Amino acid sequence: MSGLSSFRNWSELEATLSAGSDTKIANEDAYKALWQSLVAPQQDLGLLAVQGGLLADRLAWVFVAGYQAALRRTFPDQGFSGWAAFAVSEDRRGDPPLPGVDYQNVDTGFSISGHKTWVAAVNAVDHLVIKAGRGARARYFNLPRQTRGLELSARAANFLGEMSQGSAHLVDVRVSTDTALNADAVPQFGQREALYIYLAFLAYAGRAWLQDAAQNDCLSLIQRLDQALAQPQLPLAEVKELDVAVQSVLASIAAAAAADNERWEVDQRLISMYSPGIQQRQE
């Protein structure tokens, strides 16, 4: 049973990270340093997302907190030592489009080359999980940042702009045959990512913007989300109810959060953008 189910009230939850939850975080590097020190040792992935959210003072870090938990759920045997990113997006609009990432068999394993067009926290990630190839021949690999032939580059972004974002260029990256990852959980990554981000958001909202009974209501939602994530297949009816409740929390803090942070109007889409897909999903 997850550790989140054991908390009786918000104060008990917040006390798990009291050492850093009131710290003003200047930039991505500062958030990562706190996360590495206070959150990274956490083995329970629900608590990993929640504690990262308790540390967050803006939605960019809420995304990172939930994203790191979702990646660890998807690739549980990787034991990421720091931040990871999952690079899937490729350019299909250019003329000509940038070549997607593919692999070729070589004597020692695989040679991987191509471009990935979106990498989260590109300046701070320690691992890049890439999809190489398409369809039935697709494989997934975990590449340390210093991998020979891997070049990461940053570019300015509007949405979640305080988090560095960019692209990856791979040129003849060599990996051995046995380094391909178990990808059984990849099909559920998108659905689970949304819920881990919701966990981090509720922790952030409860700490930064809510009080008393509203905080305990947030804890109840956190515990229900955690229970849903514990299921092999997400319980759709429960997830839809939880989504409605999370969107209600978002609306309740919007005025105060927007007055405090000029990026709120753009970045709040981090929470609102998942709702249509969740509500339209069918069994």
Tab-separated table of C-alpha atoms in Angstrom:
chain	number	residue	atom	x	y	z
A	1	MET	CA	0.000	0.000	0.000
A	2	SER	CA	1.311	3.415	-0.930
A	3	GLY	CA	2.622	5.731	1.740
A	4	LEU	CA	0.146	8.400	0.612
A	5	SER	CA	-2.758	6.421	2.040
A	6	SER	CA	-1.329	6.711	5.548
A	7	PHE	CA	-1.631	10.492	5.884
A	8	ARG	CA	-4.557	11.614	8.021
A	9	ASN	CA	-4.407	15.327	7.201
A	10	TRP	CA	-2.581	17.887	5.093
A	11	SER	CA	-0.199	18.905	7.857
A	12	GLU	CA	1.180	15.379	8.067
A	13	LEU	CA	1.757	15.329	4.312
A	14	GLU	CA	3.466	18.699	4.179
A	15	ALA	CA	5.694	17.776	7.115
A	16	THR	CA	7.400	15.143	4.952
A	17	LEU	CA	9.154	17.955	3.086
A	18	SER	CA	9.141	20.872	5.487
A	19	ALA	CA	12.864	21.478	5.026
A	20	GLY	CA	12.521	22.924	1.541
A	21	SER	CA	8.879	23.664	0.797
A	22	ASP	CA	9.109	27.384	1.619
A	23	THR	CA	12.235	28.013	-0.441
A	24	LYS	CA	11.970	30.515	-3.301
A	25	ILE	CA	13.345	28.754	-6.353
A	26	ALA	CA	15.267	31.010	-8.718
A	27	ASN	CA	15.604	28.744	-11.749
A	28	GLU	CA	15.651	25.216	-13.106
A	29	ASP	CA	19.048	24.397	-11.624
A	30	ALA	CA	17.887	25.481	-8.165
A	31	TYR	CA	14.756	23.339	-8.384
A	32	LYS	CA	16.752	20.358	-9.577
A	33	ALA	CA	19.245	20.720	-6.718
A	34	LEU	CA	16.430	20.735	-4.152
A	35	TRP	CA	14.661	17.866	-5.905
A	36	GLN	CA	17.844	15.772	-5.959
A	37	SER	CA	18.455	16.403	-2.272
A	38	LEU	CA	14.939	16.079	-0.881
A	39	VAL	CA	12.840	14.086	-3.372
A	40	ALA	CA	15.070	11.785	-5.427
A	41	PRO	CA	15.585	9.213	-2.629
A	42	GLN	CA	11.822	8.584	-2.484
A	43	GLN	CA	10.952	5.125	-3.826
A	44	ASP	CA	7.167	5.497	-3.741
A	45	LEU	CA	6.282	7.122	-7.069
A	46	GLY	CA	3.109	8.776	-5.791
A	47	LEU	CA	5.107	10.427	-3.032
A	48	LEU	CA	7.846	11.292	-5.514
A	49	ALA	CA	5.343	13.306	-7.559
A	50	VAL	CA	3.700	14.847	-4.493
A	51	GLN	CA	6.937	15.856	-2.804
A	52	GLY	CA	8.165	17.373	-6.064
A	53	GLY	CA	4.900	19.320	-6.187
A	54	LEU	CA	5.292	20.489	-2.596
A	55	LEU	CA	8.671	21.917	-3.566
A	56	ALA	CA	7.332	23.624	-6.693
A	57	ASP	CA	6.608	27.349	-6.727
A	58	ARG	CA	5.397	27.418	-10.357
A	59	LEU	CA	3.787	25.142	-12.905
A	60	ALA	CA	7.009	24.447	-14.806
A	61	TRP	CA	8.304	22.563	-11.769
A	62	VAL	CA	4.917	20.885	-11.283
A	63	PHE	CA	5.373	19.406	-14.744
A	64	VAL	CA	8.888	18.187	-13.948
A	65	ALA	CA	7.727	16.602	-10.684
A	66	GLY	CA	4.950	14.588	-12.308
A	67	TYR	CA	6.972	13.783	-15.425
A	68	GLN	CA	9.837	12.243	-13.445
A	69	ALA	CA	7.415	9.970	-11.581
A	70	ALA	CA	5.701	8.924	-14.830
A	71	LEU	CA	9.038	8.045	-16.455
A	72	ARG	CA	10.048	5.903	-13.504
A	73	ARG	CA	6.706	4.098	-13.644
A	74	THR	CA	7.148	3.453	-17.368
A	75	PHE	CA	10.752	2.244	-17.176
A	76	PRO	CA	10.982	0.800	-13.637
A	77	ASP	CA	14.209	-1.140	-14.195
A	78	GLN	CA	16.296	1.880	-15.179
A	79	GLY	CA	17.115	3.327	-11.761
A	80	PHE	CA	17.522	6.864	-13.129
A	81	SER	CA	20.134	8.696	-11.067
A	82	GLY	CA	18.750	12.163	-11.843
A	83	TRP	CA	16.285	13.732	-14.245
A	84	ALA	CA	15.265	11.904	-17.398
A	85	ALA	CA	13.386	12.947	-20.520
A	86	PHE	CA	11.375	10.796	-22.899
A	87	ALA	CA	12.066	11.960	-26.458
A	88	VAL	CA	9.423	10.792	-28.908
A	89	SER	CA	8.484	13.848	-31.031
A	90	GLU	CA	9.915	14.086	-34.530
A	91	ASP	CA	9.660	16.697	-37.291
A	92	ARG	CA	6.972	15.841	-39.863
A	93	ARG	CA	6.306	19.426	-41.046
A	94	GLY	CA	9.637	20.619	-42.440
A	95	ASP	CA	10.447	20.682	-46.130
A	96	PRO	CA	12.191	18.362	-46.127
A	97	PRO	CA	11.450	17.103	-42.581
A	98	LEU	CA	14.333	16.343	-40.279
A	99	PRO	CA	15.109	12.627	-40.306
A	100	GLY	CA	13.484	10.748	-37.450
A	101	VAL	CA	15.557	8.608	-35.108
A	102	ASP	CA	16.243	5.140	-36.443
A	103	TYR	CA	18.729	2.369	-35.781
A	104	GLN	CA	20.807	0.077	-37.922
A	105	ASN	CA	22.282	-3.253	-36.926
A	106	VAL	CA	26.066	-3.237	-36.653
A	107	ASP	CA	28.508	-5.890	-35.455
A	108	THR	CA	28.466	-4.732	-31.828
A	109	GLY	CA	24.753	-3.886	-31.553
A	110	PHE	CA	22.987	-0.830	-32.968
A	111	SER	CA	23.947	2.484	-34.546
A	112	ILE	CA	21.340	5.191	-33.846
A	113	SER	CA	20.981	8.465	-35.751
A	114	GLY	CA	18.339	11.141	-36.308
A	115	HIS	CA	16.533	14.037	-34.617
A	116	LYS	CA	14.075	14.356	-31.752
A	117	THR	CA	12.367	17.724	-31.749
A	118	TRP	CA	11.239	18.115	-28.115
A	119	VAL	CA	13.233	17.352	-24.977
A	120	ALA	CA	11.930	18.543	-21.597
A	121	ALA	CA	14.420	20.179	-19.195
A	122	VAL	CA	17.031	19.792	-21.920
A	123	ASN	CA	19.696	21.720	-20.013
A	124	ALA	CA	19.252	19.642	-16.869
A	125	VAL	CA	18.471	16.062	-17.882
A	126	ASP	CA	20.904	13.306	-17.004
A	127	HIS	CA	19.249	10.610	-19.158
A	128	LEU	CA	17.460	10.687	-22.495
A	129	VAL	CA	15.071	7.838	-23.233
A	130	ILE	CA	14.545	7.687	-26.981
A	131	LYS	CA	12.284	5.785	-29.319
A	132	ALA	CA	14.181	4.566	-32.394
A	133	GLY	CA	12.413	3.114	-35.386
A	134	ARG	CA	8.697	2.921	-36.055
A	135	GLY	CA	5.918	0.371	-35.851
A	136	ALA	CA	6.775	-3.200	-34.945
A	137	ARG	CA	10.532	-2.571	-35.189
A	138	ALA	CA	10.548	0.330	-32.691
A	139	ARG	CA	13.003	0.036	-29.813
A	140	TYR	CA	13.653	2.224	-26.778
A	141	PHE	CA	17.032	3.146	-25.323
A	142	ASN	CA	18.234	5.044	-22.242
A	143	LEU	CA	21.160	7.273	-23.208
A	144	PRO	CA	23.224	9.047	-20.545
A	145	ARG	CA	23.662	12.744	-21.321
A	146	GLN	CA	27.368	12.311	-22.088
A	147	THR	CA	26.781	9.577	-24.681
A	148	ARG	CA	29.124	9.982	-27.624
A	149	GLY	CA	27.225	11.179	-30.689
A	150	LEU	CA	24.343	12.714	-28.694
A	151	GLU	CA	23.975	16.492	-28.943
A	152	LEU	CA	21.328	18.381	-26.968
A	153	SER	CA	20.399	21.966	-27.820
A	154	ALA	CA	18.016	24.428	-26.155
A	155	ARG	CA	15.587	26.923	-27.652
A	156	ALA	CA	13.210	29.498	-26.207
A	157	ALA	CA	9.663	28.371	-25.418
A	158	ASN	CA	6.502	30.153	-24.332
A	159	PHE	CA	4.565	27.345	-22.634
A	160	LEU	CA	6.338	26.320	-19.397
A	161	GLY	CA	9.088	28.648	-20.545
A	162	GLU	CA	10.973	28.614	-17.245
A	163	MET	CA	11.821	24.975	-17.941
A	164	SER	CA	14.524	24.568	-20.573
A	165	GLN	CA	13.291	22.899	-23.744
A	166	GLY	CA	15.042	21.842	-26.896
A	167	SER	CA	15.969	19.037	-29.232
A	168	ALA	CA	18.294	16.076	-29.580
A	169	HIS	CA	20.540	15.233	-32.529
A	170	LEU	CA	22.015	11.738	-32.682
A	171	VAL	CA	24.857	10.802	-35.017
A	172	ASP	CA	26.006	7.190	-35.047
A	173	VAL	CA	25.280	6.605	-31.363
A	174	ARG	CA	26.481	3.080	-30.619
A	175	VAL	CA	24.676	0.856	-28.132
A	176	SER	CA	24.908	-2.849	-27.467
A	177	THR	CA	22.097	-5.220	-28.390
A	178	ASP	CA	21.091	-5.906	-24.784
A	179	THR	CA	20.495	-2.223	-23.944
A	180	ALA	CA	17.030	-2.023	-25.547
A	181	LEU	CA	14.473	-1.265	-22.822
A	182	ASN	CA	11.379	-3.190	-21.808
A	183	ALA	CA	8.644	-1.086	-23.411
A	184	ASP	CA	5.571	-2.936	-22.103
A	185	ALA	CA	4.366	0.108	-20.135
A	186	VAL	CA	4.944	2.681	-22.891
A	187	PRO	CA	1.344	2.529	-24.230
A	188	GLN	CA	0.072	3.780	-20.843
A	189	PHE	CA	2.666	6.530	-20.468
A	190	GLY	CA	0.436	9.366	-21.666
A	191	GLN	CA	-2.503	8.493	-19.420
A	192	ARG	CA	-0.323	7.957	-16.374
A	193	GLU	CA	1.740	11.073	-17.041
A	194	ALA	CA	-1.388	13.222	-16.760
A	195	LEU	CA	-2.303	11.722	-13.385
A	196	TYR	CA	1.198	12.037	-11.938
A	197	ILE	CA	1.178	15.689	-13.034
A	198	TYR	CA	-2.207	16.052	-11.324
A	199	LEU	CA	-0.665	14.648	-8.129
A	200	ALA	CA	2.141	17.199	-8.278
A	201	PHE	CA	-0.307	20.003	-9.072
A	202	LEU	CA	-2.576	19.209	-6.133
A	203	ALA	CA	0.434	19.218	-3.815
A	204	TYR	CA	1.550	22.589	-5.206
A	205	ALA	CA	-1.965	24.055	-5.032
A	206	GLY	CA	-2.578	22.811	-1.520
A	207	ARG	CA	0.677	24.192	-0.176
A	208	ALA	CA	0.742	27.500	-2.034
A	209	TRP	CA	-2.895	28.558	-2.382
A	210	LEU	CA	-5.291	26.605	-0.165
A	211	GLN	CA	-5.969	26.472	3.561
A	212	ASP	CA	-7.524	24.264	6.198
A	213	ALA	CA	-10.453	22.168	4.903
A	214	ALA	CA	-9.553	22.842	1.267
A	215	GLN	CA	-6.083	21.405	1.883
A	216	ASN	CA	-7.556	18.247	3.380
A	217	ASP	CA	-9.867	17.964	0.369
A	218	CYS	CA	-6.725	18.140	-1.789
A	219	LEU	CA	-5.190	15.323	0.226
A	220	SER	CA	-8.277	13.177	-0.382
A	221	LEU	CA	-7.957	13.765	-4.132
A	222	ILE	CA	-4.252	12.929	-3.976
A	223	GLN	CA	-5.017	9.656	-2.220
A	224	ARG	CA	-7.711	8.731	-4.751
A	225	LEU	CA	-5.381	9.518	-7.663
A	226	ASP	CA	-2.679	7.409	-6.093
A	227	GLN	CA	-5.092	4.501	-5.689
A	228	ALA	CA	-6.142	4.825	-9.344
A	229	LEU	CA	-2.513	4.801	-10.467
A	230	ALA	CA	-1.899	1.636	-8.460
A	231	GLN	CA	-4.261	-0.308	-10.724
A	232	PRO	CA	-2.828	-2.259	-13.693
A	233	GLN	CA	-5.430	-0.534	-15.870
A	234	LEU	CA	-6.668	2.919	-14.926
A	235	PRO	CA	-10.298	2.909	-13.683
A	236	LEU	CA	-11.829	5.226	-16.270
A	237	ALA	CA	-14.954	6.348	-14.394
A	238	GLU	CA	-12.908	7.241	-11.325
A	239	VAL	CA	-10.291	9.030	-13.425
A	240	LYS	CA	-13.015	11.129	-15.079
A	241	GLU	CA	-14.421	12.127	-11.671
A	242	LEU	CA	-10.949	12.999	-10.443
A	243	ASP	CA	-10.261	15.086	-13.532
A	244	VAL	CA	-13.388	17.159	-12.873
A	245	ALA	CA	-12.252	17.702	-9.284
A	246	VAL	CA	-8.730	18.710	-10.342
A	247	GLN	CA	-10.114	21.221	-12.845
A	248	SER	CA	-12.232	22.656	-10.026
A	249	VAL	CA	-9.112	23.146	-7.902
A	250	LEU	CA	-7.431	24.845	-10.855
A	251	ALA	CA	-10.350	27.256	-11.197
A	252	SER	CA	-10.416	27.977	-7.463
A	253	ILE	CA	-6.802	29.161	-7.339
A	254	ALA	CA	-6.666	30.856	-10.757
A	255	ALA	CA	-7.260	34.455	-9.679
A	256	ALA	CA	-4.676	34.420	-6.891
A	257	ALA	CA	-2.121	32.483	-8.925
A	258	ALA	CA	-2.521	34.767	-11.956
A	259	ALA	CA	-1.994	37.846	-9.784
A	260	ASP	CA	1.192	36.319	-8.399
A	261	ASN	CA	2.740	35.030	-11.637
A	262	GLU	CA	2.389	36.629	-15.064
A	263	ARG	CA	3.015	33.248	-16.708
A	264	TRP	CA	-0.068	31.666	-15.151
A	265	GLU	CA	-2.464	32.311	-18.035
A	266	VAL	CA	-0.197	30.443	-20.450
A	267	ASP	CA	1.106	27.759	-18.132
A	268	GLN	CA	-2.210	26.774	-16.521
A	269	ARG	CA	-2.838	24.858	-19.741
A	270	LEU	CA	-0.560	22.205	-18.221
A	271	ILE	CA	-3.557	21.133	-16.133
A	272	SER	CA	-6.483	22.082	-18.350
A	273	MET	CA	-5.153	20.487	-21.555
A	274	TYR	CA	-5.517	16.895	-20.350
A	275	SER	CA	-9.200	17.173	-19.459
A	276	PRO	CA	-10.811	16.894	-22.929
A	277	GLY	CA	-8.908	13.701	-23.708
A	278	ILE	CA	-9.766	12.168	-20.337
A	279	GLN	CA	-13.449	12.998	-20.620
A	280	GLN	CA	-13.707	11.706	-24.199
A	281	ARG	CA	-11.942	8.432	-23.461
A	282	GLN	CA	-13.982	5.257	-23.836
A	283	GLU	CA	-13.591	1.887	-22.143
